[in-house]
XYZ file of C-alpha atoms in Angstrom:
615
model
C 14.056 14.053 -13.763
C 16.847 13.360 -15.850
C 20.290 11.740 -15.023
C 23.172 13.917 -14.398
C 26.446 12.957 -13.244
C 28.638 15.772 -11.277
C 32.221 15.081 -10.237
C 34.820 17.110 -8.201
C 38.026 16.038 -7.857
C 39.236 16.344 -4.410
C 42.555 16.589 -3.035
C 41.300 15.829 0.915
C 38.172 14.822 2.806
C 37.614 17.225 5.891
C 34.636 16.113 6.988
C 30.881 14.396 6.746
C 29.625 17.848 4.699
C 31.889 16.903 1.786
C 29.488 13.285 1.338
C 26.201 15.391 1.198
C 23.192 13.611 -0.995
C 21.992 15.231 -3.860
C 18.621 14.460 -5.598
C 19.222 14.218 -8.994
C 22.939 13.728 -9.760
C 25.847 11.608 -8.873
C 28.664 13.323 -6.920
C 31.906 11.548 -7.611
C 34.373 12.583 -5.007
C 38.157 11.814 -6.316
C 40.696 12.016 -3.198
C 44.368 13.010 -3.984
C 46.659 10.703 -1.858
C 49.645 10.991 -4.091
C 50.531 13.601 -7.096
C 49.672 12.683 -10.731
C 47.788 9.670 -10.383
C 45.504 10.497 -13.307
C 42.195 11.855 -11.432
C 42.090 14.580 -14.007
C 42.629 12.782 -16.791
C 40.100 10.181 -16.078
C 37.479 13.016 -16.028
C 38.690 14.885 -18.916
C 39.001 11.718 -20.856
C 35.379 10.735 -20.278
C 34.075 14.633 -21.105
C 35.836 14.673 -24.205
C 36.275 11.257 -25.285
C 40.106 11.593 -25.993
C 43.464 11.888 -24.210
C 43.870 15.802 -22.965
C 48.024 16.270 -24.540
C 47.615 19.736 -21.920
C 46.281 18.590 -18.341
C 44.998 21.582 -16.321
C 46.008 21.545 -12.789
C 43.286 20.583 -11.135
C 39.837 20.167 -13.268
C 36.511 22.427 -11.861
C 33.318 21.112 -11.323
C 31.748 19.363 -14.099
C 28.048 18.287 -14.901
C 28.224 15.519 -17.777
C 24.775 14.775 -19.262
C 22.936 11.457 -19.227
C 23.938 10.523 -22.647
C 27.647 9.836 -22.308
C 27.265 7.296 -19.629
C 25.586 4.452 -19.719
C 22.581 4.245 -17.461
C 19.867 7.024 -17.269
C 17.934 6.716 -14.318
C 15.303 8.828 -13.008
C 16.112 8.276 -9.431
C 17.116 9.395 -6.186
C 21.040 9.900 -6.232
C 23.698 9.700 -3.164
C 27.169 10.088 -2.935
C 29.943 7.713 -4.055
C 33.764 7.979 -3.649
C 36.123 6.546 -6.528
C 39.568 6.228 -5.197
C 42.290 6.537 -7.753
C 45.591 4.456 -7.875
C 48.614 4.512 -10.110
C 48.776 0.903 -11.294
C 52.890 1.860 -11.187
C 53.351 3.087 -8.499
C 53.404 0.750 -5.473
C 53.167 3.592 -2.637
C 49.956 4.879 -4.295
C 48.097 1.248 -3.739
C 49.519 0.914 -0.289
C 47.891 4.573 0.621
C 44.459 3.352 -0.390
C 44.536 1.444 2.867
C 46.656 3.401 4.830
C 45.699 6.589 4.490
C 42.309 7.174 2.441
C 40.093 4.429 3.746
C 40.550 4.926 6.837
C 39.999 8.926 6.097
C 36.785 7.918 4.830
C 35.718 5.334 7.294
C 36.500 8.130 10.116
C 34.213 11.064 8.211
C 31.040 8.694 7.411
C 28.037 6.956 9.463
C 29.276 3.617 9.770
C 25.181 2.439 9.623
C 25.144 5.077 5.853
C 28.714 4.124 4.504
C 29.018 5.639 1.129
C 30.238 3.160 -1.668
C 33.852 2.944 -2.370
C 35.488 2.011 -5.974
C 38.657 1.280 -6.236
C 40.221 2.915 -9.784
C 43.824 1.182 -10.736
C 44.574 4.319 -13.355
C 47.854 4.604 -15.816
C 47.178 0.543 -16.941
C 48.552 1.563 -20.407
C 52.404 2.045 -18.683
C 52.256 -1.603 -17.206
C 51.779 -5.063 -18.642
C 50.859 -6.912 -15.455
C 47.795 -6.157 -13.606
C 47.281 -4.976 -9.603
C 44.623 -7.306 -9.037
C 46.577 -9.588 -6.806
C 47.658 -6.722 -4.455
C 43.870 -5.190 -4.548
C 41.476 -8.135 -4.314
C 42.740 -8.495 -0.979
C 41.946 -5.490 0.209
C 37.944 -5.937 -1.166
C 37.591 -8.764 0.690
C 38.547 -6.398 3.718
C 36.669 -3.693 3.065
C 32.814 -3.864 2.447
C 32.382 -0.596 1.910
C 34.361 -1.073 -1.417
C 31.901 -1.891 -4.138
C 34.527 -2.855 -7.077
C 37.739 -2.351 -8.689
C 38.364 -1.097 -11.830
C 41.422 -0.882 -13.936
C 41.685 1.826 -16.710
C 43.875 4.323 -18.795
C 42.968 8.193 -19.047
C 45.156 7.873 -21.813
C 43.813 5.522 -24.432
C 40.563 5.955 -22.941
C 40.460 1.401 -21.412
C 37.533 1.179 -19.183
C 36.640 4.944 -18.823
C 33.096 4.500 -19.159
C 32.885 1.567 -17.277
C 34.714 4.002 -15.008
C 32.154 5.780 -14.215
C 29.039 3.318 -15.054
C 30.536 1.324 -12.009
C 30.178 4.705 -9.576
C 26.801 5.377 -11.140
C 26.181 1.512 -10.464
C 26.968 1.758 -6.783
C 24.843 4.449 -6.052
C 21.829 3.425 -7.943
C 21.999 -0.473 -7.020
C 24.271 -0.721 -3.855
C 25.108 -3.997 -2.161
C 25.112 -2.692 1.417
C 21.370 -2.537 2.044
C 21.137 -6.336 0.564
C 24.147 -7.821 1.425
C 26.371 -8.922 4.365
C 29.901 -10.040 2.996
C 30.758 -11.261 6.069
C 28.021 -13.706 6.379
C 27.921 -14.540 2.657
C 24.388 -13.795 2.928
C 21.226 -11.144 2.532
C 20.387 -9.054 5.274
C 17.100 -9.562 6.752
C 15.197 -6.357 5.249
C 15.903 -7.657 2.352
C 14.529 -10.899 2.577
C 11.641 -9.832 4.368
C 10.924 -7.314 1.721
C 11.707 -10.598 -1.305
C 9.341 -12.634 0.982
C 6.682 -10.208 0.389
C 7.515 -9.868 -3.359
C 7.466 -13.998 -3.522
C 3.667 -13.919 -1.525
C 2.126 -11.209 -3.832
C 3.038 -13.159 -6.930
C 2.361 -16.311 -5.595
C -1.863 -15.997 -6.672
C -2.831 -19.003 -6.107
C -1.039 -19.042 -2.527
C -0.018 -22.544 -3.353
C 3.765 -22.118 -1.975
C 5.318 -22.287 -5.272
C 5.769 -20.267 -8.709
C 5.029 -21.826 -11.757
C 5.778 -20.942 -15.150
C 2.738 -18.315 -15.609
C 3.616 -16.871 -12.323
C 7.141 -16.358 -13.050
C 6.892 -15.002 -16.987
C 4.285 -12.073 -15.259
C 6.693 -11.949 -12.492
C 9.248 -11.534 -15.294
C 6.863 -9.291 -17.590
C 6.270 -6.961 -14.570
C 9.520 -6.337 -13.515
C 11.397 -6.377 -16.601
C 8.958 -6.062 -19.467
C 10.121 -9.370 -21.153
C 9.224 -13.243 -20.609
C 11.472 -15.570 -20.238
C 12.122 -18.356 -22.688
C 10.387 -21.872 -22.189
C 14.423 -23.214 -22.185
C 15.743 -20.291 -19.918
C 12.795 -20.835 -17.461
C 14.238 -24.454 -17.278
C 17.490 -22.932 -16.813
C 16.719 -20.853 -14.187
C 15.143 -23.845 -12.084
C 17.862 -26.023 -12.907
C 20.384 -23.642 -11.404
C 18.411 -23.997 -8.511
C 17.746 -27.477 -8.144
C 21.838 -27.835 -7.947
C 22.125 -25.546 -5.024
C 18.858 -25.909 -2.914
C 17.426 -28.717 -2.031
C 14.155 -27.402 -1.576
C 14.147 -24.580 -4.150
C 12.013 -26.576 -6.831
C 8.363 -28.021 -6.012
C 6.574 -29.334 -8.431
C 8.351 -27.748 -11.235
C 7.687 -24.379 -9.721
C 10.034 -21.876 -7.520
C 9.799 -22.055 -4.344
C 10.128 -18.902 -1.712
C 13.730 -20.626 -0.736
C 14.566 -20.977 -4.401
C 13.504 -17.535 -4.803
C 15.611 -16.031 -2.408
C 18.614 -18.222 -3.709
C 18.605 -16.477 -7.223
C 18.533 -13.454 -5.484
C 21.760 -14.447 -3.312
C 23.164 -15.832 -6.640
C 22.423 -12.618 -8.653
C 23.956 -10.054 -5.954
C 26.878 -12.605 -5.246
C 27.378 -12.223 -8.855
C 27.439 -8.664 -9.111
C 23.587 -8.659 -10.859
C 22.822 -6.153 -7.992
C 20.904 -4.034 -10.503
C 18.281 -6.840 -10.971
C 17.461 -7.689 -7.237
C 16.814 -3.732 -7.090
C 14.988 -3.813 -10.059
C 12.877 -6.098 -8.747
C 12.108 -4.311 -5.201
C 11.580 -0.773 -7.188
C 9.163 -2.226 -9.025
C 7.555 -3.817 -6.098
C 7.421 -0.085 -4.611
C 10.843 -0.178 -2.132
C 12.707 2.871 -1.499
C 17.024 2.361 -1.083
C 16.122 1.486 2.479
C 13.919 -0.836 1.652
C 10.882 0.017 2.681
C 7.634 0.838 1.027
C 7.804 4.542 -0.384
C 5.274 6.718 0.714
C 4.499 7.462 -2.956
C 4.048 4.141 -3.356
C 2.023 3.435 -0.390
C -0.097 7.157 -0.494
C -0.330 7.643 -4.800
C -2.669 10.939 -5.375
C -6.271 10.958 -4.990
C -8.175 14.197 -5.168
C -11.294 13.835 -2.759
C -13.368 17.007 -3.240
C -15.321 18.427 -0.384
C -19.238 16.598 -0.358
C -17.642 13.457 -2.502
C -17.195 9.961 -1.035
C -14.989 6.949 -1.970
C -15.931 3.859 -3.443
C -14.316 0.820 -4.773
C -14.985 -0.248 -8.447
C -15.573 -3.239 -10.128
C -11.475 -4.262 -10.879
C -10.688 -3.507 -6.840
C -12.981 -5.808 -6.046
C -11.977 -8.296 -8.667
C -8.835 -8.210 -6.923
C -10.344 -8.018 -3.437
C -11.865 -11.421 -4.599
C -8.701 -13.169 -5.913
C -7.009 -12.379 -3.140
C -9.905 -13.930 -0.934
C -9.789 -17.154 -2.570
C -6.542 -17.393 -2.076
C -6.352 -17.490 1.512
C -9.576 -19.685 1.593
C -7.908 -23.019 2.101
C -11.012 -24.312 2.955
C -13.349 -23.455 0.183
C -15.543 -22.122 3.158
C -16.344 -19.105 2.181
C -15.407 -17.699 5.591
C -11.482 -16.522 6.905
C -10.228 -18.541 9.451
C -7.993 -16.407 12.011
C -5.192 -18.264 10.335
C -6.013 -17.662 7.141
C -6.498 -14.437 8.136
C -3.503 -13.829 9.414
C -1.743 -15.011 6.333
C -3.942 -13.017 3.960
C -2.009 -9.945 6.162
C 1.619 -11.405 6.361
C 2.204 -8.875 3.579
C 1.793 -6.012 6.061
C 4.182 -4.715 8.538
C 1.051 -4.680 11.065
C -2.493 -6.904 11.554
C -4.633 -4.537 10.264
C -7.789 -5.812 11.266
C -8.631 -6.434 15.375
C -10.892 -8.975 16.865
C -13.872 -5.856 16.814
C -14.053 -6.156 13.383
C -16.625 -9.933 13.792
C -18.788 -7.602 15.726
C -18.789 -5.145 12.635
C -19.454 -7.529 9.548
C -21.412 -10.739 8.807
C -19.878 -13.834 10.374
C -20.597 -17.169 10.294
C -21.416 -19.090 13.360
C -17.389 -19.720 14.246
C -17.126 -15.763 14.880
C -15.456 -15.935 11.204
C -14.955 -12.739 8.714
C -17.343 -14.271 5.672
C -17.293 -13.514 2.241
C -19.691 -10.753 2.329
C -18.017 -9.353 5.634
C -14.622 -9.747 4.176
C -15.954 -7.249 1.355
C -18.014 -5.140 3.154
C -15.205 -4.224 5.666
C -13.055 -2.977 2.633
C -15.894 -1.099 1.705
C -16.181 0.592 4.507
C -12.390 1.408 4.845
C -12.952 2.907 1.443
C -15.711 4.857 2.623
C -14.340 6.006 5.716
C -10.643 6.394 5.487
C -9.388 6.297 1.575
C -5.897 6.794 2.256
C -5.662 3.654 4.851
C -7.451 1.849 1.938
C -5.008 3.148 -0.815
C -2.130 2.137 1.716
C -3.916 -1.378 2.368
C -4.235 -2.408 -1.403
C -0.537 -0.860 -1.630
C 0.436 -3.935 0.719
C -1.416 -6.156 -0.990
C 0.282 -5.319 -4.569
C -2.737 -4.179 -6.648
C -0.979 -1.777 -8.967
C 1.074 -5.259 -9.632
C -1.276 -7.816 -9.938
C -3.732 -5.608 -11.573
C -1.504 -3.760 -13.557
C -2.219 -0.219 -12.733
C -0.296 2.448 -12.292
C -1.235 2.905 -8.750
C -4.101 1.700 -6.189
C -5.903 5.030 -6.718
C -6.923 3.182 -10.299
C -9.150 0.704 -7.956
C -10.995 4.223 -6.345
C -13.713 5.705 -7.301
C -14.936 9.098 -6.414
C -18.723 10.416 -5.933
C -19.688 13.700 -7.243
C -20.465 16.279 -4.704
C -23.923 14.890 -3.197
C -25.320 18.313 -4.019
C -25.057 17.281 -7.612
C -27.356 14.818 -6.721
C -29.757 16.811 -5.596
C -29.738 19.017 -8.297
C -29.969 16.259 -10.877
C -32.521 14.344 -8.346
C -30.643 11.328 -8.355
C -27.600 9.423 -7.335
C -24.479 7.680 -9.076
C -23.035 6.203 -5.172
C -23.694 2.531 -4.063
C -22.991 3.128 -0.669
C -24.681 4.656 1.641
C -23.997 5.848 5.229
C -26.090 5.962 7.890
C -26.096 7.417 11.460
C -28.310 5.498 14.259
C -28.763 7.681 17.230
C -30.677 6.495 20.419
C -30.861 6.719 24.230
C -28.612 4.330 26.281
C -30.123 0.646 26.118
C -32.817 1.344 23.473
C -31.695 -1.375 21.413
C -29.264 -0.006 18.732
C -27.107 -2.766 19.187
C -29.209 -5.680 18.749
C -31.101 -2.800 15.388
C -27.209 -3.189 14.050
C -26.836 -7.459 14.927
C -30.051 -8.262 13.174
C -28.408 -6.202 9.673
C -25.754 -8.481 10.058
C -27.778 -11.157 10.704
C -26.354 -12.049 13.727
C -29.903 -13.897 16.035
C -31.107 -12.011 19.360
C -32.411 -14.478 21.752
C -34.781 -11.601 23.371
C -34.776 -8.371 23.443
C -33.354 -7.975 26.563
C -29.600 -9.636 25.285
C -26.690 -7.960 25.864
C -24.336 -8.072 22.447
C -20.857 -6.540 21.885
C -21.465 -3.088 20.640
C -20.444 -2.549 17.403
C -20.530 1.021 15.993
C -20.676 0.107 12.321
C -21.779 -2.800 10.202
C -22.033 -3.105 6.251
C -23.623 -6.383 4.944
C -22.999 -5.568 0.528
C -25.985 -6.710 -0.615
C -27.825 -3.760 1.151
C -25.474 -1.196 0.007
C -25.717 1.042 3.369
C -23.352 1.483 6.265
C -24.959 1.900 10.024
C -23.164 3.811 12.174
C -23.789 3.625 16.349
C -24.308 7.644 17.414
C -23.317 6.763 21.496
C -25.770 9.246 23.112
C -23.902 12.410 23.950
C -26.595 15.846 23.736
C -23.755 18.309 24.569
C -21.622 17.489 21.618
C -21.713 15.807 18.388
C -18.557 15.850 15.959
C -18.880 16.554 12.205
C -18.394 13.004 11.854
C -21.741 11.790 13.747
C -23.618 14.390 11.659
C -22.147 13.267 8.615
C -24.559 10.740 6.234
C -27.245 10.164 4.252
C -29.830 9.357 6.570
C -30.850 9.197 10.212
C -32.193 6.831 12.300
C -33.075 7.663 15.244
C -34.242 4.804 17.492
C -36.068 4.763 20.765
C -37.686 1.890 23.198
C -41.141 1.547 23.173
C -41.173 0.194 26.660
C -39.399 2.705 28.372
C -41.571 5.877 28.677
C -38.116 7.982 28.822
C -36.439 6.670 25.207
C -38.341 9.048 22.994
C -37.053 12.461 24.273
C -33.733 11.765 23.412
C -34.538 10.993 20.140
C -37.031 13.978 19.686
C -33.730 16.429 21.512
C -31.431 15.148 18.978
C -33.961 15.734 16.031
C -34.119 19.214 16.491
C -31.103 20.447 17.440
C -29.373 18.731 14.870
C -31.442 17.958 11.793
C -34.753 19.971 12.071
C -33.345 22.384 9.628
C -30.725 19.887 7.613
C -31.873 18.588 4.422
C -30.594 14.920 5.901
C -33.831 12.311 5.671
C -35.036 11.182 9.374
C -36.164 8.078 9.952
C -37.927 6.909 13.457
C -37.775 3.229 14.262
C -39.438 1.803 17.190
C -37.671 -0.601 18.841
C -38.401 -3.903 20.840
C -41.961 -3.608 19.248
C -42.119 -7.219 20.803
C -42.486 -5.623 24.133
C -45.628 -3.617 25.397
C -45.664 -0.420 24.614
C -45.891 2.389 27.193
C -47.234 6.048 26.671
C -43.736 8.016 26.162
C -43.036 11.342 28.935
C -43.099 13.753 26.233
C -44.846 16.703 25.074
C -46.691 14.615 22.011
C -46.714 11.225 20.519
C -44.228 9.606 18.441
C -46.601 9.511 15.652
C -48.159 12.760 16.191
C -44.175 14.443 16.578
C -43.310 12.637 13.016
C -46.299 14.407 11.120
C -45.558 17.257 12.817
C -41.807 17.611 11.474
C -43.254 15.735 8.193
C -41.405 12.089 8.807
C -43.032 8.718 8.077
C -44.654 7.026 10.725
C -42.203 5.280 13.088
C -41.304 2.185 12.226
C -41.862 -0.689 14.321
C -38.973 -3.305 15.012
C -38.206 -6.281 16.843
C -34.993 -8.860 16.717
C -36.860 -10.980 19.511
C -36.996 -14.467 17.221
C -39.524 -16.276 19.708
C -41.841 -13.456 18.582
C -41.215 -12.983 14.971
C -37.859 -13.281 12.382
C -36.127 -9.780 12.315
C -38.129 -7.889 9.285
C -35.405 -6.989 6.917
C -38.174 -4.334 5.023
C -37.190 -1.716 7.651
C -33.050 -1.560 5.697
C -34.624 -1.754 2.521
C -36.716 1.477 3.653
C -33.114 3.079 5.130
C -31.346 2.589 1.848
C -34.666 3.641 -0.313
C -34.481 6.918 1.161
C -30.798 7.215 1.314
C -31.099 6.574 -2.504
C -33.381 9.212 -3.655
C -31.958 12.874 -1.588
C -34.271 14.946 -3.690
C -37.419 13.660 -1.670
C -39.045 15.882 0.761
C -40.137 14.538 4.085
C -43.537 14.884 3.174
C -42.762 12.702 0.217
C -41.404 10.234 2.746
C -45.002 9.722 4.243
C -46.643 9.632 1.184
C -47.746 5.790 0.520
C -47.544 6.492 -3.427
C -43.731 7.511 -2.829
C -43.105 3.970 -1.377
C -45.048 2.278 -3.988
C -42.890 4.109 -6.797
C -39.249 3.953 -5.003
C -39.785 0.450 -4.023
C -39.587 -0.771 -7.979
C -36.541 1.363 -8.194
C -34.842 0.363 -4.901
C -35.937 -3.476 -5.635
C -33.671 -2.998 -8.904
C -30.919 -1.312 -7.532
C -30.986 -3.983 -5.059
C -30.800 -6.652 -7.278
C -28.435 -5.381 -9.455
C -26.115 -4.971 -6.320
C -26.652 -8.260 -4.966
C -26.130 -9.691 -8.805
C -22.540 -7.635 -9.203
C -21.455 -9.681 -5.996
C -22.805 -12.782 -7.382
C -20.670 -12.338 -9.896
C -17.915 -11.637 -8.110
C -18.721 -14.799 -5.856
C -17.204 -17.793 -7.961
C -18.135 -21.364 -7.687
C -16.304 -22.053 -4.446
């Protein structure tokens, strides 16, 4: 969108209608308070670059392209009001306060004031300037932005006319500033605090000199100078006693500069700074921003790549004071002080691996963003969007950090995959041990099988590259969601003579006919087992409907460790769609996917050794 500054002059202000925004030009109202003051002039001076000898009445709308002012910004536009003075004329200043501000103040939101500059016109007729009389009034008004003193006639300060109105609008001091409190407001520092935390990469309090020259190269495509770097910190040293730390800037010698540039009039850099950093004029996070496109087709799924989780991994270590591998809730919590909101709730330890504090690990840190991913893309895009990943990355957006699946029947076609995660949907009867199936993936111990364990309804450990999902038994409905995956498992009690007919029930109403692999997994195989009150065996049901045998499985560790074979089986299948389920049963099938699954395996446990630096 290119830059396009519109002015009407104005001889009154009726009402809040007149101050409308507009999206992609500047609308310079000019209010008449007193005849001849130069309002016309001024704008056929800047159109035509020389003094207009025949001055029409009253000048029409005008649209004056980008080039003949002096900043060309592709940006959202509002309304500002220039308020022109006759540096001669003494009842002209007095009116500004008198009459027109208080015109203004009575038409506008007093939380959306529209920027006010002050324009002391006709400066070529006088030799002394108006200053005195109109620096007191700025220090009354906040609304007024600046004062500017030019001549329509040999053409002093008309573009900086005008580059000050286009200033106000695109880099306003209300949203950052409070005059009366010689101070920035608190959205503003809240939104700089978040800037100072997602450059900060080693999370050591402080930036140093690499931080600051990307900080610098980011925002303003530049370093800085060895000498001005110095420059900068000495400023700060002067004025804040705790700005410096170890020759880096700290977050209160961050927000000083920031004070010091707007103070200053530097507006335009402290808003170049939070644009970059994704802030809308209200500062907060633009939807844009927060939600960049991503076209999901129908059948696809979400994944990250290798670079997300590079980043996923810095910012880990980071937060991992302790160099022990695990997030403490308080490093936790300040891994998310960059959100508005604690994205994560105390379910999530009963969803990932932990270690034996109830702490997210490593792995579980990862695997819950790859779930997120998986699951809900656009939370993810809005997640790494918090985090700064187009920033610290340097991509254009978060959606560079996303990749998408081909439809899976693709993979069918083609008879194999290009996805690394895998989704699947456990369904069993109430108590036949899906919870403790999903602990012992996460490695969490089962003292028997008779434990009670908070119920998660999904868990992800990486290195196994498949998602389980809790089905809670429900026969009369089941949402697109629960039907949704790769594979099924479908999981009954081999001591209770009544677990295997819900399992058979869901079978065929649901996936009898669906090309979706079935697994059956007998649970608490520790136990004795019990003929089951149904029409034919397990066994004899799975050859039946062409399924391998049911699987047997225990977590019971006074009987045997939990047999991890049975997720390498899940994610085997889950990897190769094209099979058949009477290739499922077929011993030779096992023997020939398990080479293939062993190396995808490995290469997906290697990928995350990599990622997993000396710690």
């Amino acid at each position: 969108m290119q830059h396009v500054l519109q002015i009407k002059e104005n001889t009154s202000i009726q009402s809040t209608p007149l101050l409308h925004t507009h999206t992609s030009s500047l609308f310079l109202c000019l209010p008449l308070f007193s005849a001849k003051v130069g309002k016309t002039s001024l704008i056929m001076s800047l159109v035509s670059e020389e003094f207009p000898e025949v001055v029409p009445y009253r000048a029409e709308e005008i649209t004056i392209p980008a080039d003949v002012t002096p900043e060309r910004v592709p940006t959202h536009i509002a309304n500002v009001i220039c308020i022109v003075y006759a540096v001669n004329n003494k009842k002209s200043i007095e009116k500004v306060t008198s009459h027109w501000i208080p015109l203004i103040t009575d038409n506008t939101d007093k939380d959306n004031r529209v920027p006010l500059i002050l324009v002391g016109n006709k400066s070529d007729l006088v030799e002394h300037s108006s200053m005195e009389t109109i620096l007191p009034i700025m220090n009354q008004y906040s609304d007024i932005e600046t004062c500017v003193e030019c001549s329509a006639k040999n053409l002093k300060n008309i573009s900086e006319l005008f580059y000050y109105a286009q200033k106000a609008v695109l880099h306003p001091t209300g949203p950052l500033y409070c005059p009366e409190r010689k101070d920035m407001k608190p959205l503003c520092v809240k939104a700089l605090t978040r800037i100072f935390k997602v450059s900060d990469l080693d999370n050591d309090g402080i930036l140093n000199d690499n931080q600051l020259n990307f900080f610098q190269r980011t925002c303003f495509n530049a370093p800085l100078a060895p000498q001005a770097l110095e420059d900068v910190k000495n400023v700060v040293r002067k004025n804040v006693s705790d700005g410096v730390r170890d020759n880096g800037l700290t977050l209160n010698g961050f927000l000083f500069l920031h004070t010091l540039f707007i103070q200053r009039g530097r507006h335009e850099t402290t808003w170049t700074v939070l644009r970059r950093f994704g802030y809308d004029d209200d500062l907060e996070l633009h939807q844009d921003y927060l939600f960049p496109q991503l076209k999901v087709p129908p059948d696809a799924t979400t994944e990250l790549n290798h670079d997300a989780y590079l980043f996923l991994q810095g910012v880990f270590d980071k937060h991992d004071k302790d160099r022990d591998c695990a997030l403490s809730p308080e490093e936790l919590k300040d891994l998310f002080d960059v959100f508005p909101y604690m994205p994560w709730g105390a379910d999530v330890s009963n969803t990932v691996c932990t270690n034996d504090k109830g702490w997210i690990t490593y792995q579980g840190y990862l695997s819950q963003w790859t779930l997120t991913t998986y699951l809900d893309v656009q939370r993810c895009l809005e997640y790494l969007g918090y985090l700064g990943y187009s920033i610290v990355a340097e991509q254009e957006s978060q959606a560079a950090g996303i990749t998408v699946t081909r439809d899976k029947k693709i993979d069918l076609q083609k008879r194999q995959t290009q996805r690394s995660v895998f989704r699947c949907n456990v369904f069993g009867d109430v108590c036949s041990g899906k919870s403790g199936f999903l602990q012992a993936f996460l490695g969490h111990i089962c003292i028997s099988s008779s434990s009670s364990f908070p119920r998660p309804t999904l868990a992800v450990p990486i290195s196994h590259n498949a998602q389980l999902h809790e089905v809670f038994p429900d026969n009369d409905y089941m949402s697109d969601a629960d039907l949704a995956c790769d594979i099924v498992c479908l999981l009954y009690d081999v001591s209770n003579p009544y677990s295997f007919e819900y399992c058979a029930k869901v079978f065929k109403q649901y996936f009898m006919d669906s090309k979706t692999p079935c697994m059956m997994i007998a649970a608490k195989s520790d136990l004795p087992e019990v003929k089951q009150q149904y029409g034919c065996t397990p066994l004899e049901f799975c050859r039946k409907h062409k399924m391998p045998p049911p699987q047997s499985f225990t977590c019971n560790t006074a009987a045997a460790a939990p047999s991890r074979d049975i997720y390498t089986k899940l994610t085997t299948v889950a990897m190769y769609p094209h099979v058949s389920q009477a290739d499922l049963k077929s011993s030779t099938f096992w023997l020939r996917a398990s080479v293939g699954a062993a190396m995808f395996a490995v290469l997906g446990i290697a990928m995350y050794r990599v990622l997993l630096k000396p710690r």
